[in-house]
Amino acid sequence: MPFIYIVPIELEDHSFLETLEVLISDIFHMRTKRGEFKVNLQEVFDARRSQYNSSLVLQQLIANPPRDAEKILGVLDVDLFIPILTFVFGEAQLGGTGAVVSMQRLHNRFYGMAEDRELTARRLLKEAVHELGHTFGLIHCSQPGCVMNSSTYAENIDQKSSGFCPLCQKGIKKEEPPRAAHRLFTFPWWNKKD
């Protein structure tokens, strides 16, 4: 039976993950499993930006997926970027296996405000569902309340729900079992390695 793996990556506080696993399972109607995968964050740190390259985190995360992994969600607490953006809350393979989400900018303390654990948990759920939605083939949605609506700021995350609009719900594509063995990666640099 395939699972959605939830993978903490050098995450100090794991207390958010138990609830996240339950809610992810409810939303995607799939079983979840906690996993420990080898990801070396030092290799993906960009000293000029003082941030971590999320694409390179993804590459390591899905390098050796377990046979029962339908999807893999890495959760970490460092600031992520892709070269064309100042930062990202997360990144995912469109229609692929892997996704990552960072809690760094989901905490109120990042913005100099009093910490609100409940708010952080809600933001983490929304961003985790959003990134996993991409792995199920969904692109950004223009519906304001849909979880697939893109978020540039934490306030954008707060304004949307953790659920899919009817159109996105209908668009979730699950892989057929035989195809699950083939791990496709959509980044050009990944294909060059093979």
Short mmCIF file of C-alpha atoms in Angstrom, two decimals:
data_model
loop_
_atom_site.label_atom_id
_atom_site.label_comp_id
_atom_site.label_asym_id
_atom_site.label_seq_id
_atom_site.Cartn_x
_atom_site.Cartn_y
_atom_site.Cartn_z
CA MET A 1 0.00 0.00 0.00
CA PRO A 2 1.47 3.38 -0.97
CA PHE A 3 2.08 6.06 1.64
CA ILE A 4 2.67 9.77 1.78
CA TYR A 5 5.95 10.00 3.67
CA ILE A 6 6.40 12.96 6.01
CA VAL A 7 10.13 13.52 6.42
CA PRO A 8 11.56 15.92 9.03
CA ILE A 9 14.87 17.32 7.81
CA GLU A 10 17.06 18.58 10.66
CA LEU A 11 13.84 19.84 12.23
CA GLU A 12 14.22 20.82 15.90
CA ASP A 13 10.53 20.79 16.82
CA HIS A 14 8.66 17.68 15.62
CA SER A 15 5.53 18.50 17.61
CA PHE A 16 3.71 19.87 14.55
CA LEU A 17 4.15 16.68 12.53
CA GLU A 18 1.76 14.35 14.34
CA THR A 19 -1.28 16.50 13.61
CA LEU A 20 0.03 17.23 10.11
CA GLU A 21 0.22 13.50 9.33
CA VAL A 22 -3.40 12.94 10.40
CA LEU A 23 -4.75 15.90 8.44
CA ILE A 24 -2.74 15.10 5.30
CA SER A 25 -4.12 11.56 5.44
CA ASP A 26 -7.69 12.89 5.75
CA ILE A 27 -7.32 15.38 2.90
CA PHE A 28 -5.64 13.05 0.37
CA HIS A 29 -7.36 9.85 1.54
CA MET A 30 -4.02 8.11 1.79
CA ARG A 31 -2.03 6.67 4.68
CA THR A 32 0.93 8.68 5.95
CA LYS A 33 4.17 7.49 7.41
CA ARG A 34 7.01 9.31 9.12
CA GLY A 35 10.36 8.73 7.43
CA GLU A 36 14.01 9.53 8.10
CA PHE A 37 15.79 10.26 4.81
CA LYS A 38 19.38 11.34 4.34
CA VAL A 39 19.50 15.01 3.30
CA ASN A 40 22.66 17.03 3.78
CA LEU A 41 21.65 20.66 4.16
CA GLN A 42 25.26 21.86 4.20
CA GLU A 43 25.56 20.80 0.55
CA VAL A 44 22.63 23.01 -0.52
CA PHE A 45 23.49 26.11 1.52
CA ASP A 46 24.20 29.24 -0.53
CA ALA A 47 26.52 31.43 1.56
CA ARG A 48 25.93 34.51 -0.63
CA ARG A 49 22.18 34.39 0.10
CA SER A 50 22.35 32.73 3.55
CA GLN A 51 19.57 30.46 2.30
CA TYR A 52 19.12 26.85 1.18
CA ASN A 53 18.39 25.84 -2.43
CA SER A 54 15.03 24.06 -2.32
CA SER A 55 15.53 22.30 -5.68
CA LEU A 56 18.71 20.69 -4.38
CA VAL A 57 16.92 19.66 -1.17
CA LEU A 58 14.27 18.00 -3.34
CA GLN A 59 16.92 16.22 -5.38
CA GLN A 60 18.38 14.63 -2.25
CA LEU A 61 14.96 13.89 -0.75
CA ILE A 62 13.79 11.73 -3.65
CA ALA A 63 17.14 10.15 -4.53
CA ASN A 64 16.27 6.75 -3.02
CA PRO A 65 12.54 6.61 -2.36
CA PRO A 66 11.12 3.59 -0.53
CA ARG A 67 9.04 1.29 -2.73
CA ASP A 68 5.89 2.13 -0.79
CA ALA A 69 6.33 5.91 -1.17
CA GLU A 70 3.66 7.44 -3.38
CA LYS A 71 4.66 10.95 -2.28
CA ILE A 72 7.41 12.35 -0.07
CA LEU A 73 7.02 15.61 1.83
CA GLY A 74 10.13 17.04 3.47
CA VAL A 75 9.55 19.47 6.34
CA LEU A 76 12.40 21.68 7.48
CA ASP A 77 13.02 24.88 9.35
CA VAL A 78 15.49 26.76 7.18
CA ASP A 79 14.97 29.58 4.71
CA LEU A 80 14.52 28.20 1.17
CA PHE A 81 15.02 29.81 -2.21
CA ILE A 82 15.02 29.12 -5.90
CA PRO A 83 17.34 31.29 -8.01
CA ILE A 84 14.58 33.44 -9.57
CA LEU A 85 12.81 34.28 -6.29
CA THR A 86 13.83 35.92 -3.02
CA PHE A 87 12.43 33.00 -1.04
CA VAL A 88 9.90 30.17 -1.28
CA PHE A 89 7.66 28.61 1.36
CA GLY A 90 8.11 25.31 -0.44
CA GLU A 91 8.67 23.58 -3.75
CA ALA A 92 7.32 20.47 -5.43
CA GLN A 93 7.67 18.34 -8.52
CA LEU A 94 4.62 18.91 -10.69
CA GLY A 95 3.10 15.46 -11.09
CA GLY A 96 6.10 13.90 -9.38
CA THR A 97 6.98 12.33 -6.08
CA GLY A 98 8.64 14.97 -3.96
CA ALA A 99 7.78 18.20 -2.19
CA VAL A 100 9.37 20.29 0.53
CA VAL A 101 7.97 22.92 2.82
CA SER A 102 9.86 25.21 5.18
CA MET A 103 8.47 26.36 8.51
CA GLN A 104 10.98 29.24 8.74
CA ARG A 105 8.67 31.95 7.37
CA LEU A 106 5.49 30.36 8.77
CA HIS A 107 6.36 31.35 12.35
CA ASN A 108 5.23 34.77 13.56
CA ARG A 109 8.61 35.13 15.27
CA PHE A 110 10.24 35.41 11.82
CA TYR A 111 8.38 38.73 11.42
CA GLY A 112 9.22 39.96 14.95
CA MET A 113 5.77 39.12 16.34
CA ALA A 114 4.69 36.95 19.29
CA GLU A 115 4.70 33.28 18.41
CA ASP A 116 1.30 31.67 17.71
CA ARG A 117 1.66 27.88 17.50
CA GLU A 118 -1.90 27.36 16.29
CA LEU A 119 -1.41 29.82 13.44
CA THR A 120 1.92 28.22 12.55
CA ALA A 121 0.26 24.77 12.46
CA ARG A 122 -2.49 26.06 10.14
CA ARG A 123 0.06 27.68 7.84
CA LEU A 124 2.14 24.49 7.77
CA LEU A 125 -0.91 22.41 6.84
CA LYS A 126 -1.91 24.78 4.03
CA GLU A 127 1.58 24.92 2.54
CA ALA A 128 2.04 21.15 2.88
CA VAL A 129 -1.29 20.50 1.11
CA HIS A 130 -0.39 23.10 -1.53
CA GLU A 131 2.96 21.50 -2.34
CA LEU A 132 1.54 17.98 -2.27
CA GLY A 133 -1.23 19.21 -4.58
CA HIS A 134 1.47 20.04 -7.12
CA THR A 135 2.79 16.48 -6.88
CA PHE A 136 -0.71 15.29 -7.74
CA GLY A 137 -0.60 17.40 -10.91
CA LEU A 138 -2.33 20.58 -9.76
CA ILE A 139 -1.09 24.02 -10.82
CA HIS A 140 -1.83 27.34 -9.09
CA CYS A 141 -5.52 28.16 -8.82
CA SER A 142 -7.10 31.61 -9.23
CA GLN A 143 -9.84 30.90 -6.65
CA PRO A 144 -8.94 33.01 -3.57
CA GLY A 145 -9.98 30.42 -0.95
CA CYS A 146 -8.46 27.40 -2.66
CA VAL A 147 -5.33 25.94 -1.08
CA MET A 148 -3.73 25.88 -4.55
CA ASN A 149 -3.89 29.70 -4.74
CA SER A 150 -0.29 30.91 -4.70
CA SER A 151 1.10 32.67 -1.62
CA THR A 152 3.69 35.38 -1.81
CA TYR A 153 3.38 36.42 1.82
CA ALA A 154 2.31 34.71 5.05
CA GLU A 155 -0.85 36.85 4.96
CA ASN A 156 -1.78 35.16 1.65
CA ILE A 157 -1.56 31.79 3.39
CA ASP A 158 -3.82 33.01 6.20
CA GLN A 159 -6.47 34.11 3.72
CA LYS A 160 -6.92 30.76 2.02
CA SER A 161 -8.35 27.50 3.34
CA SER A 162 -6.59 24.17 3.67
CA GLY A 163 -9.03 22.62 1.18
CA PHE A 164 -9.24 22.37 -2.57
CA CYS A 165 -11.87 24.18 -4.62
CA PRO A 166 -14.17 21.76 -6.49
CA LEU A 167 -12.19 22.11 -9.73
CA CYS A 168 -8.84 21.36 -8.07
CA GLN A 169 -10.34 18.51 -6.06
CA LYS A 170 -11.53 16.99 -9.32
CA GLY A 171 -8.10 17.55 -10.91
CA ILE A 172 -6.06 15.55 -8.43
CA LYS A 173 -4.37 12.83 -10.41
CA LYS A 174 -3.23 9.76 -8.59
CA GLU A 175 -0.67 7.56 -10.26
CA GLU A 176 -1.66 4.08 -11.30
CA PRO A 177 0.22 1.47 -9.25
CA PRO A 178 2.53 0.25 -12.07
CA ARG A 179 3.59 3.83 -12.85
CA ALA A 180 4.46 4.53 -9.22
CA ALA A 181 7.71 2.61 -9.68
CA HIS A 182 8.91 5.14 -12.26
CA ARG A 183 10.09 8.27 -10.50
CA LEU A 184 9.95 11.16 -12.92
CA PHE A 185 11.76 14.37 -12.17
CA THR A 186 10.87 17.42 -14.18
CA PHE A 187 14.00 19.51 -13.69
CA PRO A 188 16.40 19.49 -16.69
CA TRP A 189 19.50 19.08 -14.54
CA TRP A 190 18.03 15.93 -13.02
CA ASN A 191 17.60 14.21 -16.38
CA LYS A 192 21.21 15.00 -17.34
CA LYS A 193 22.44 12.82 -14.48
CA ASP A 194 20.94 9.65 -15.99
#
